[in-house]
Coordinates of C-alpha atoms in Angstrom, one line a residue:
M1294 CA -0.4 -67.7 -54.2
R1295 CA -3.5 -65.2 -54.5
L1296 CA -3.5 -62.0 -56.4
S1297 CA -6.5 -59.6 -56.1
A1298 CA -8.2 -58.1 -59.3
R1299 CA -6.2 -54.8 -58.6
V1300 CA -3.1 -56.7 -59.0
D1301 CA -3.8 -58.3 -62.6
Y1302 CA -5.4 -55.5 -63.9
A1303 CA -2.6 -53.2 -62.7
L1304 CA -0.2 -56.0 -64.6
R1305 CA -2.4 -56.1 -67.5
A1306 CA -2.4 -52.0 -67.9
T1307 CA 1.4 -52.0 -67.5
A1308 CA 2.0 -54.8 -70.1
E1309 CA -0.3 -52.7 -72.6
L1310 CA 1.8 -49.6 -71.5
A1311 CA 5.0 -51.6 -72.4
A1312 CA 3.6 -52.9 -75.8
T1313 CA 2.7 -49.6 -77.0
A1314 CA 6.1 -47.8 -75.8
D1315 CA 7.7 -50.3 -77.8
D1316 CA 5.6 -49.6 -80.7
T1317 CA 5.7 -45.9 -80.2
A1318 CA 9.5 -46.1 -79.7
A1319 CA 10.0 -48.0 -83.2
A1320 CA 7.9 -45.7 -84.8
E1321 CA 9.7 -42.9 -83.8
G1322 CA 12.9 -43.8 -84.0
A1323 CA 15.3 -44.7 -80.7
A1324 CA 16.0 -41.0 -79.8
A1325 CA 12.4 -40.4 -78.4
R1326 CA 12.3 -39.1 -75.4
R1327 CA 8.9 -40.6 -74.2
P1328 CA 6.1 -42.6 -75.8
T1329 CA 3.1 -40.8 -76.7
P1330 CA 0.4 -41.1 -73.7
I1331 CA -2.2 -43.7 -73.9
T1332 CA -5.6 -42.8 -72.5
A1333 CA -6.8 -45.0 -69.7
E1334 CA -9.9 -45.6 -71.9
Q1335 CA -7.8 -47.2 -74.5
I1336 CA -6.3 -49.6 -72.2
A1337 CA -9.4 -50.2 -70.5
R1338 CA -10.7 -51.2 -73.9
A1339 CA -7.5 -53.0 -74.8
Q1340 CA -7.5 -55.5 -71.8
E1341 CA -11.2 -55.3 -71.1
I1342 CA -10.6 -53.5 -67.4
P1343 CA -13.8 -51.6 -66.1
P1344 CA -12.5 -48.1 -67.1
K1345 CA -13.5 -46.5 -63.2
F1346 CA -11.6 -49.3 -61.7
L1347 CA -8.3 -48.8 -64.1
E1348 CA -8.3 -45.1 -63.4
S1349 CA -8.3 -45.6 -59.5
I1350 CA -5.3 -48.5 -60.1
L1351 CA -3.6 -45.7 -62.4
L1352 CA -3.4 -43.1 -59.9
Q1353 CA -1.8 -46.0 -57.5
L1354 CA 0.8 -46.6 -60.2
R1355 CA 1.6 -43.2 -60.7
R1356 CA 2.0 -42.4 -56.9
G1357 CA 3.9 -45.7 -56.7
G1358 CA 6.3 -44.4 -59.6
I1359 CA 5.7 -46.9 -62.3
V1360 CA 3.8 -44.6 -64.5
H1361 CA 3.7 -40.8 -65.6
A1362 CA 0.4 -39.0 -66.3
Q1363 CA -0.3 -36.1 -68.0
R1364 CA -3.8 -34.5 -68.4
G1365 CA -5.4 -32.6 -71.1
P1366 CA -6.3 -33.7 -74.9
E1367 CA -3.0 -34.9 -75.7
G1368 CA -3.0 -36.5 -72.3
G1369 CA -2.5 -40.5 -71.2
Y1370 CA 0.1 -42.5 -69.4
W1371 CA 3.3 -43.9 -70.0
L1372 CA 5.6 -46.2 -68.1
A1373 CA 8.0 -44.0 -65.9
R1374 CA 11.0 -46.2 -66.6
K1375 CA 12.0 -48.7 -69.4
A1376 CA 9.7 -51.4 -69.5
T1377 CA 12.5 -53.9 -69.1
E1378 CA 13.4 -52.3 -65.8
I1379 CA 9.8 -52.7 -64.1
S1380 CA 9.2 -56.1 -62.4
L1381 CA 6.2 -57.8 -61.9
A1382 CA 7.2 -57.6 -58.3
D1383 CA 7.4 -53.6 -58.7
V1384 CA 4.0 -53.5 -60.0
I1385 CA 2.8 -55.8 -57.1
R1386 CA 4.4 -54.0 -54.3
V1387 CA 2.9 -50.8 -55.6
I1388 CA -1.0 -52.1 -55.6
D1389 CA -0.9 -54.5 -52.9
G1390 CA 2.2 -54.3 -50.6
P1391 CA 4.8 -56.7 -49.5
L1392 CA 4.8 -60.0 -51.8
A1393 CA 4.4 -62.4 -48.9
H1394 CA 2.2 -61.3 -46.0
I1395 CA 0.6 -64.1 -43.5
R1396 CA -2.4 -62.4 -41.5
G1397 CA -1.0 -59.1 -42.2
Q1398 CA 2.4 -60.1 -40.8
R1399 CA 6.0 -60.4 -42.5
P1400 CA 7.0 -64.3 -42.2
E1401 CA 10.3 -63.4 -40.4
D1402 CA 8.4 -61.6 -37.7
L1403 CA 5.8 -64.4 -36.5
G1404 CA 6.5 -67.0 -33.6
Y1405 CA 5.2 -70.4 -34.1
Q1406 CA 5.6 -72.8 -31.3
G1407 CA 5.8 -76.5 -30.9
A1408 CA 5.0 -78.7 -33.9
A1409 CA 4.3 -75.9 -36.1
R1410 CA 7.6 -74.1 -35.4
S1411 CA 9.0 -75.0 -38.8
L1412 CA 6.1 -73.3 -40.7
Q1413 CA 7.8 -70.0 -40.7
E1414 CA 10.6 -71.5 -42.6
V1415 CA 7.9 -72.7 -45.3
W1416 CA 6.5 -69.5 -45.2
I1417 CA 10.3 -67.4 -46.0
A1418 CA 10.8 -70.1 -48.4
L1419 CA 7.6 -69.6 -50.6
R1420 CA 8.4 -65.9 -50.2
A1421 CA 11.6 -66.3 -51.7
S1422 CA 10.2 -68.8 -54.6
E1423 CA 7.8 -66.0 -55.6
R1424 CA 10.3 -63.2 -55.2
E1425 CA 12.7 -65.1 -57.8
I1426 CA 10.1 -65.3 -60.3
L1427 CA 8.5 -62.0 -59.9
E1428 CA 11.6 -59.9 -60.1
L1429 CA 13.0 -61.8 -62.8
V1430 CA 10.1 -61.3 -65.1
S1431 CA 9.9 -57.7 -66.4
V1432 CA 6.9 -55.8 -67.8
A1433 CA 8.6 -55.9 -71.2
D1434 CA 9.0 -59.5 -71.2
V1435 CA 5.2 -59.9 -70.6
A1436 CA 4.5 -57.4 -73.2
S1437 CA 6.7 -59.2 -75.7
G1438 CA 5.6 -62.6 -74.8
R1439 CA 9.3 -63.8 -74.5
L1440 CA 9.7 -64.8 -70.9
P1441 CA 13.0 -65.8 -69.3
D1442 CA 14.0 -69.4 -69.5
R1443 CA 13.6 -70.0 -65.7
V1444 CA 9.9 -69.3 -66.4
T1445 CA 9.6 -71.2 -69.6
E1446 CA 11.2 -74.2 -67.6
L1447 CA 8.8 -74.0 -65.3
V1448 CA 5.8 -73.6 -67.5
A1449 CA 7.0 -76.7 -69.4
D1450 CA 6.5 -78.9 -66.5
P1451 CA 2.7 -80.4 -67.3
N1452 CA 2.3 -80.8 -63.1
A1453 CA 2.9 -77.0 -63.1
W1454 CA -0.5 -76.5 -64.9
T1455 CA -2.5 -78.7 -62.2

């Protein structure tokens, strides 16, 4: 699996927003309507993301319904939904589109012949495996460092690291 820098930065930015939202909600109490907006500069600094690049990513995330934005001196960004309701797959799809494409096509639309015929099933299985993990893990899981059991089981296997 290969993820673009845009996806990596988007995931890091949403995790930062999730962590900040948790801090804000705890400070303001559960009745708070929305967290205090966080500026792109604050996110860029915290995650070491190039600021101009982050601005375009945040715009894409706003258009994709992942974040909200407010302009002005009190402005910034915050998550559009609870962090527990935003999966890593949601963010990836907004930034890069569908999870698994082969030469720009969905695996089920490919037509392999002869000895390569079963490759289509391999690509579909790969997409299902990616989807299983990426839809299971939420932005809140990443921000809190408490990953689902399925992920920690996979990571515990020494072969996963090579």
